[in-house]
Coordinates of C-alpha atoms in Angstrom, one line a residue:
X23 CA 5.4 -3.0 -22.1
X24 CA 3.5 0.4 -21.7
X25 CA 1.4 2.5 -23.8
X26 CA 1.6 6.4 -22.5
X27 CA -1.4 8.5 -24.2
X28 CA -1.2 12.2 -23.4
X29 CA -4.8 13.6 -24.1
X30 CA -5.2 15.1 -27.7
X31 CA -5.2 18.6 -26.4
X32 CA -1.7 18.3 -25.6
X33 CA -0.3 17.0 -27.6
X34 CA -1.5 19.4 -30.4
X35 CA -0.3 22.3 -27.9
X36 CA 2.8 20.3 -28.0
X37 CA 2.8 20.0 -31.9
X38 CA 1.7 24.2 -32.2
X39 CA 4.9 25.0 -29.9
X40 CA 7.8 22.8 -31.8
X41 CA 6.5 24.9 -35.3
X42 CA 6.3 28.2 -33.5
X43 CA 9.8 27.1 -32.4
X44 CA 10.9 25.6 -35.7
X45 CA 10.1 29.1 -37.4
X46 CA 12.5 30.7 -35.0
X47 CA 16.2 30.9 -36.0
X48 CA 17.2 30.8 -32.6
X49 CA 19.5 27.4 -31.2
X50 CA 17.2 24.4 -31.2
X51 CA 18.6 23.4 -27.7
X52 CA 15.1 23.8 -25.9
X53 CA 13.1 22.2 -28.7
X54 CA 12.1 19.3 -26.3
X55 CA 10.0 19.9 -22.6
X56 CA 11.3 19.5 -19.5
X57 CA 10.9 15.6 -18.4
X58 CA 12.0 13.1 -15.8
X59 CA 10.3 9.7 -15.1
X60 CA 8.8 7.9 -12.3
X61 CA 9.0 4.9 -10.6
X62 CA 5.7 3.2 -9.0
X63 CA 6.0 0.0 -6.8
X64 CA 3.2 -1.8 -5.1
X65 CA 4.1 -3.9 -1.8
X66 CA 1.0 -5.5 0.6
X67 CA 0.1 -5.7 4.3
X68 CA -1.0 -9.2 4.5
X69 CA -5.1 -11.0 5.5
X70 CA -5.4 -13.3 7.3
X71 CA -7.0 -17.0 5.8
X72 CA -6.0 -16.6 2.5
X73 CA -3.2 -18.9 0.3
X74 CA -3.5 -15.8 -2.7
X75 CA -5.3 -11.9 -3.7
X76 CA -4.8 -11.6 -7.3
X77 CA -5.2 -8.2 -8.5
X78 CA -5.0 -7.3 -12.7
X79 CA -4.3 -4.1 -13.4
X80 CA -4.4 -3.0 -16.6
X81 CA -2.6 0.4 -16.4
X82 CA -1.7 3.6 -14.3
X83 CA -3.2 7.3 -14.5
X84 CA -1.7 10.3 -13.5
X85 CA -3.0 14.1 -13.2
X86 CA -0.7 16.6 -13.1
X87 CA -1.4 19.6 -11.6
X88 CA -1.6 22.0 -15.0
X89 CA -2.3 20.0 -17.9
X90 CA -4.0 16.7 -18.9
X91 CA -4.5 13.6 -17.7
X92 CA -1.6 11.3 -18.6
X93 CA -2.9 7.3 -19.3
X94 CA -0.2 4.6 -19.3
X95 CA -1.9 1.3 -20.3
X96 CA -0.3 -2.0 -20.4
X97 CA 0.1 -3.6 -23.6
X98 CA -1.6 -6.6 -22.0
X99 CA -3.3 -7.0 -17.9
X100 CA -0.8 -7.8 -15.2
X101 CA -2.1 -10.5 -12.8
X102 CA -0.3 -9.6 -9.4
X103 CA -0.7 -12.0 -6.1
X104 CA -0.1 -9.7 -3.0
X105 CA -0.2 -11.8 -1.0
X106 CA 3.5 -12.7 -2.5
X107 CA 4.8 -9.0 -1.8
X108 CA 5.3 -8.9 1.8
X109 CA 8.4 -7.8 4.5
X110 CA 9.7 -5.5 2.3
X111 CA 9.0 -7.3 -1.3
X112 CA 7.2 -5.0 -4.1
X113 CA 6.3 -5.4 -7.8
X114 CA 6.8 -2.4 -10.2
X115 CA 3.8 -0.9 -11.7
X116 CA 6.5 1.8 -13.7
X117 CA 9.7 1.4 -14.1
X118 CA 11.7 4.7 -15.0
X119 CA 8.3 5.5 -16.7
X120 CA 9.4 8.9 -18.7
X121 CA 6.8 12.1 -17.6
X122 CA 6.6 15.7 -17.4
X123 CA 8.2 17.7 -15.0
X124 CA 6.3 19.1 -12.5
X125 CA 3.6 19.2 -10.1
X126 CA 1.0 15.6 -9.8
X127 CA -2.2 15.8 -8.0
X128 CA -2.4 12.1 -7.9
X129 CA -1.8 8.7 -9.4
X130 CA -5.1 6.0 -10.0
X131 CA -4.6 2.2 -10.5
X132 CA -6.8 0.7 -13.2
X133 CA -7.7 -2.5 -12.4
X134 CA -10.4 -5.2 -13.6
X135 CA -12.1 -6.6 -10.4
X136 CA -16.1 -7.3 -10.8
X137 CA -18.4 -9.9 -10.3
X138 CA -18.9 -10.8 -13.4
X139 CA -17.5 -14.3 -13.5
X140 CA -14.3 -13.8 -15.1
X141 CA -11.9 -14.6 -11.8
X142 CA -9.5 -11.8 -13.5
X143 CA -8.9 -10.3 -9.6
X144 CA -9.9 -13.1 -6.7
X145 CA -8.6 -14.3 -3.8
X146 CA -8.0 -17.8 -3.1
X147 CA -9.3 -19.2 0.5
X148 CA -9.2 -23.0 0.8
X149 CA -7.6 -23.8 -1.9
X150 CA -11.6 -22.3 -3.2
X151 CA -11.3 -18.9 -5.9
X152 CA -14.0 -16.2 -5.2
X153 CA -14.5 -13.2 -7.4
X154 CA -13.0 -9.7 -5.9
X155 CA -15.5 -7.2 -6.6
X156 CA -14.6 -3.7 -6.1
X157 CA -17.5 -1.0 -5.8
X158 CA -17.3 1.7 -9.3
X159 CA -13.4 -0.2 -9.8
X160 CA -13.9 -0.4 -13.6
X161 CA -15.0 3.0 -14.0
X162 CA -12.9 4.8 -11.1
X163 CA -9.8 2.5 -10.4
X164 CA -7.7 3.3 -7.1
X165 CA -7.3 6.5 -6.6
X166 CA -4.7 7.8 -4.4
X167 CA -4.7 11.5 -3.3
X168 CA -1.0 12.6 -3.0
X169 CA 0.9 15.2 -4.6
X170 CA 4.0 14.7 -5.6
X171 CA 7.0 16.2 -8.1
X172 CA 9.1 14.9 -11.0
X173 CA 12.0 17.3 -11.1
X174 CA 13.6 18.0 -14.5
X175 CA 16.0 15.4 -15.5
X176 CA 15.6 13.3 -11.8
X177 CA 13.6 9.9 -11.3
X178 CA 10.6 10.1 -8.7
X179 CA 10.4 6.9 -6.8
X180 CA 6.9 5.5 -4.8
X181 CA 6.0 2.6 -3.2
X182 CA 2.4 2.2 -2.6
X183 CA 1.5 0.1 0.1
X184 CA -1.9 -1.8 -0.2
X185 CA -3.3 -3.3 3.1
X186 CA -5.7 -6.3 2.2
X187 CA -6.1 -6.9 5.7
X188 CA -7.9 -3.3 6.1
X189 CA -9.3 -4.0 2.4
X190 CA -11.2 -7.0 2.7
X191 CA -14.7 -7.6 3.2
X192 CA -16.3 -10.7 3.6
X193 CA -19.8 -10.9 1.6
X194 CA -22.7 -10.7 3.8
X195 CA -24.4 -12.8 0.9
X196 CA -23.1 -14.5 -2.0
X197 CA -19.9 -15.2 -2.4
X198 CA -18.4 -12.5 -3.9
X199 CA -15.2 -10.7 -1.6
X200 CA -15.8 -6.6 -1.5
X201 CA -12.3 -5.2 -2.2
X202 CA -12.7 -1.3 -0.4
X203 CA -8.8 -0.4 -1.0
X204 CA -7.0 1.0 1.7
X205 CA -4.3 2.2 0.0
X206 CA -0.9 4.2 1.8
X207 CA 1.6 5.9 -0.1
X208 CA 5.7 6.8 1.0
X209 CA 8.8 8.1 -0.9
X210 CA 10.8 5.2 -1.3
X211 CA 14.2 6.4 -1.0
X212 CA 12.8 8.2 2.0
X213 CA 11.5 5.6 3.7
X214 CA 12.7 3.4 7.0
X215 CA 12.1 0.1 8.2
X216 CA 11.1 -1.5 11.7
X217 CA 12.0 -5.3 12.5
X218 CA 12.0 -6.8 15.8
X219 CA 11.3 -9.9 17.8
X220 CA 8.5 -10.5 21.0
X221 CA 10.0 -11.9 24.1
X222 CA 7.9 -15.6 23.9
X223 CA 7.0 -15.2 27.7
X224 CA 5.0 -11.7 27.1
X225 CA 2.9 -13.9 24.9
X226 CA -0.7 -14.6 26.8
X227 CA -0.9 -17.9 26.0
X228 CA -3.9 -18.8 28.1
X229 CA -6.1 -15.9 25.9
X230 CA -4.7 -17.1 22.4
X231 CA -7.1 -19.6 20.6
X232 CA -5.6 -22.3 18.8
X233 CA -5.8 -20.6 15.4
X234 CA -4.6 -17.2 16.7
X235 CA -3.2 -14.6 14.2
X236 CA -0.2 -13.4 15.7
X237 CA 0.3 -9.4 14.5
X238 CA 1.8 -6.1 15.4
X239 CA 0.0 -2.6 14.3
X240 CA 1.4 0.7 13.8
X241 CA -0.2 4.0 15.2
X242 CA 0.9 7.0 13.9
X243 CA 2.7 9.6 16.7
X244 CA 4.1 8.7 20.4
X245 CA 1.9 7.1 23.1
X246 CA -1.4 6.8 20.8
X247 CA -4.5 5.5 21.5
X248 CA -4.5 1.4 20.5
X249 CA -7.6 0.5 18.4
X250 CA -8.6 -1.8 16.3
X251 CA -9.6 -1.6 12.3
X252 CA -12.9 -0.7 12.3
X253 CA -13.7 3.0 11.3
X254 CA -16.3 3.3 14.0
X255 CA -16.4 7.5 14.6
X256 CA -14.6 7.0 17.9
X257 CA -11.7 9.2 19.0
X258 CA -8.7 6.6 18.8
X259 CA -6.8 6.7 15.9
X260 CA -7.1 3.7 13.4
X261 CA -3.7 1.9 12.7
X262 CA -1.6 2.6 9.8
X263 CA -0.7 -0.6 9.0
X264 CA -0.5 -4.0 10.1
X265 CA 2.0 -7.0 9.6
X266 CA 2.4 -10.2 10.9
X267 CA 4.5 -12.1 13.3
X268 CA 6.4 -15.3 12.6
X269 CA 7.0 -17.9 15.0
X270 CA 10.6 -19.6 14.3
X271 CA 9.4 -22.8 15.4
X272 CA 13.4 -23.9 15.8
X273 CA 14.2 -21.4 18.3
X274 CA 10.4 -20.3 19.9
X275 CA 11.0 -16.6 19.1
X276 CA 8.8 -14.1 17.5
X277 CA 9.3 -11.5 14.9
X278 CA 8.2 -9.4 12.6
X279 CA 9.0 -6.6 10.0
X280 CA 7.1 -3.5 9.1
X281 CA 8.8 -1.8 5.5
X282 CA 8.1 1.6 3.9
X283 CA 7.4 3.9 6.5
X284 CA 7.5 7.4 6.6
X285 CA 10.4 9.4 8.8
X286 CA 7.6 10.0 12.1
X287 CA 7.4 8.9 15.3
X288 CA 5.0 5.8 16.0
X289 CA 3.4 3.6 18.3
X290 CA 3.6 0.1 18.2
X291 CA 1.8 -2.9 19.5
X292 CA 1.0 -6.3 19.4
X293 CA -2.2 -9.1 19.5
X294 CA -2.6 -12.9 18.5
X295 CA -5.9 -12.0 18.2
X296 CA -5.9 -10.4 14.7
X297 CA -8.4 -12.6 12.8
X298 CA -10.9 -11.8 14.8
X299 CA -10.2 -7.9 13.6
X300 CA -13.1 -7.3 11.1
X301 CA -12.6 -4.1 9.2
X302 CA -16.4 -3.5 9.3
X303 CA -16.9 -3.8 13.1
X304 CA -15.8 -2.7 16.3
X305 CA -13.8 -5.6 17.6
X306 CA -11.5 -3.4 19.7
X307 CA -12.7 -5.4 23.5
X308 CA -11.6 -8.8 21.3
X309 CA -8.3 -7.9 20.3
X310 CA -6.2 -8.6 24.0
X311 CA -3.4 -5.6 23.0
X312 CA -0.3 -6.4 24.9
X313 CA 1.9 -3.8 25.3
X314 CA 2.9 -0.6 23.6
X315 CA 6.5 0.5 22.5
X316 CA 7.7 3.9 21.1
X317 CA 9.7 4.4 17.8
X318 CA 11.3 7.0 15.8
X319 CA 11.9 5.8 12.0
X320 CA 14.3 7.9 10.0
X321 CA 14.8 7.9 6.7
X322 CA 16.1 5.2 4.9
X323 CA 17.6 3.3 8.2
X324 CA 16.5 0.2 9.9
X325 CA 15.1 0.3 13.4
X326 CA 14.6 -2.5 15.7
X327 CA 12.2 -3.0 18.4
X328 CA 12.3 -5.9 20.5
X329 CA 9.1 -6.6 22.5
X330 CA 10.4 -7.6 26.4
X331 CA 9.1 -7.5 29.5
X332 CA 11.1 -4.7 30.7
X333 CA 10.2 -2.6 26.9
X334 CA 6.8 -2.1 26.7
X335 CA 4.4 0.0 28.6
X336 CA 1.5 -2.4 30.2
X337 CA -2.1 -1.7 28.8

């Protein structure tokens, strides 16, 4: 399924060592380097007004620390929806992929997405396809900035968590979707998980349009600031991530569940005003926060909040 392609400096370095080695008449135990192999998943926040984002990639890149770049290319592009890879759900971009050991600066995602009227990444709105087009993505891919180890004979796993509703930008002309990834990365065996369920009565009705977007969003650290998505230069922390809530029409409650998080302590809140939350705007007076809860996540337990009257902390 994968092509690996170490750069051609290496591998002749490689080549040089195993005769220097071969002319020794030493054992022949350490004729082969150190390795262990990775393990890449991709998971997705999720946008609001879309039935599908289709992403293709086409392969993964991976710096180590010392040495060359290390390309892994699919033997043909992998069409994803992420819309499909929600509460918990991920794809594998590697699986078991054999590398190295050592150091990594950090991994890129090589992906076809321009407007060039292929439709090879789009997202589908209306039942209507638009072309994704993200700015340099053929040339530069998705880079994300985390280090990370392979130990010797041990398997690395990450999940990387790509939130389309932070991501998305509608096209101030044309009709072309700006994809500007926001891209968050966590240890998968380390990770923890949040559910939980909102009390229907806390829910403002009276301030809820009729298409509201019912969502929570995650602040990093105790008793943080709420804001919205926009990167605007003010003070308050934007949110980590986002997920929706689900109403259980049979039974009137609310819930919702937030996957892959790092071992922290976190803030959490909730809106139904969520669609009105443009990633390129400060919408913060629009969104109608209600409440805010405290939670510790450790690793690789589940948490639950539930969102009551007597819970959360008044705005």
């Amino acid at each position: 399924m994968f092509k690996t392609n170490y750069k051609l400096a290496t591998l002749a370095a490689t080549f040089s060592m195993l005769l220097l080695t071969g002319c020794n008449s030493g054992s022949s135990s350490g004729n082969s380097a150190a390795a262990g192999s990775m393990t890449l998943g991709i998971t997705d926040a999720p946008v609001d007004g879309a039935e599908s984002v289709i992403i293709e990639f086409t392969g993964v890149e991976i710096q180590p620390e010392s040495g060359e770049l290390i390309s892994i290319t699919y033997d043909a592009p992998r069409s994803i929806d992420l819309l499909a890879l929600q509460g918990g759900l991920r794809d594998l971009l590697l699986d078991g992929e054999s590398l190295p050991a050592g150091q990594y600066s950090w991994i890129r995602l090589m992906i076809n997405a321009e407007a060039d009227n292929i439709f090879d990444s789009y997202i589908v709105i209306g039942g209507n396809q638009y072309e994704l087009d993200i700015p340099s993505g053929a040339q530069t891919g998705l880079k994300l900035n985390r280090s990370f180890e392979v130990p010797e004979g041990m398997s690395v796993d990450l999940t990387i968590d790509f939130d389309l509703r932070k991501s998305i930008h509608m096209p101030s002309s044309g009709t072309d979707y700006k994809l500007r990834p926001t891209l968050r990365s966590v240890a998968t065996p380390d990770s923890g998980i949040i559910s939980g369920t909102i009390d229907p009565t806390l829910i403002p009705t009276e301030r809820c349009a009729e298409d509201a977007v019912y969502a929570i969003y995650l602040f990093q650290g105790p008793a943080a600031v709420i804001d919205d998505l926009a990167v605007d230069g003010d003070e308050a922390p934007d949110p980590i991530i986002t997920v929706n809530v689900d109403l259980d029409v049979s039974s009137g409650n609310y819930s919702f569940t937030i996957p892959y998080l790092e071992p922290n302590s976190y803030t959490v809140t909730a809106t139904c005003s969520a669609q009105l939350d443009e990633p390129d705007q400060n919408d913060s007076e629009l969104m109608g926060f209600y409440g805010t809860t405290d939670v510790v996540v450790t690793a690789g337990e589940a948490g639950t909040i539930n969102f009551t009257e007597s819970s959360v902390a008044p705005l």
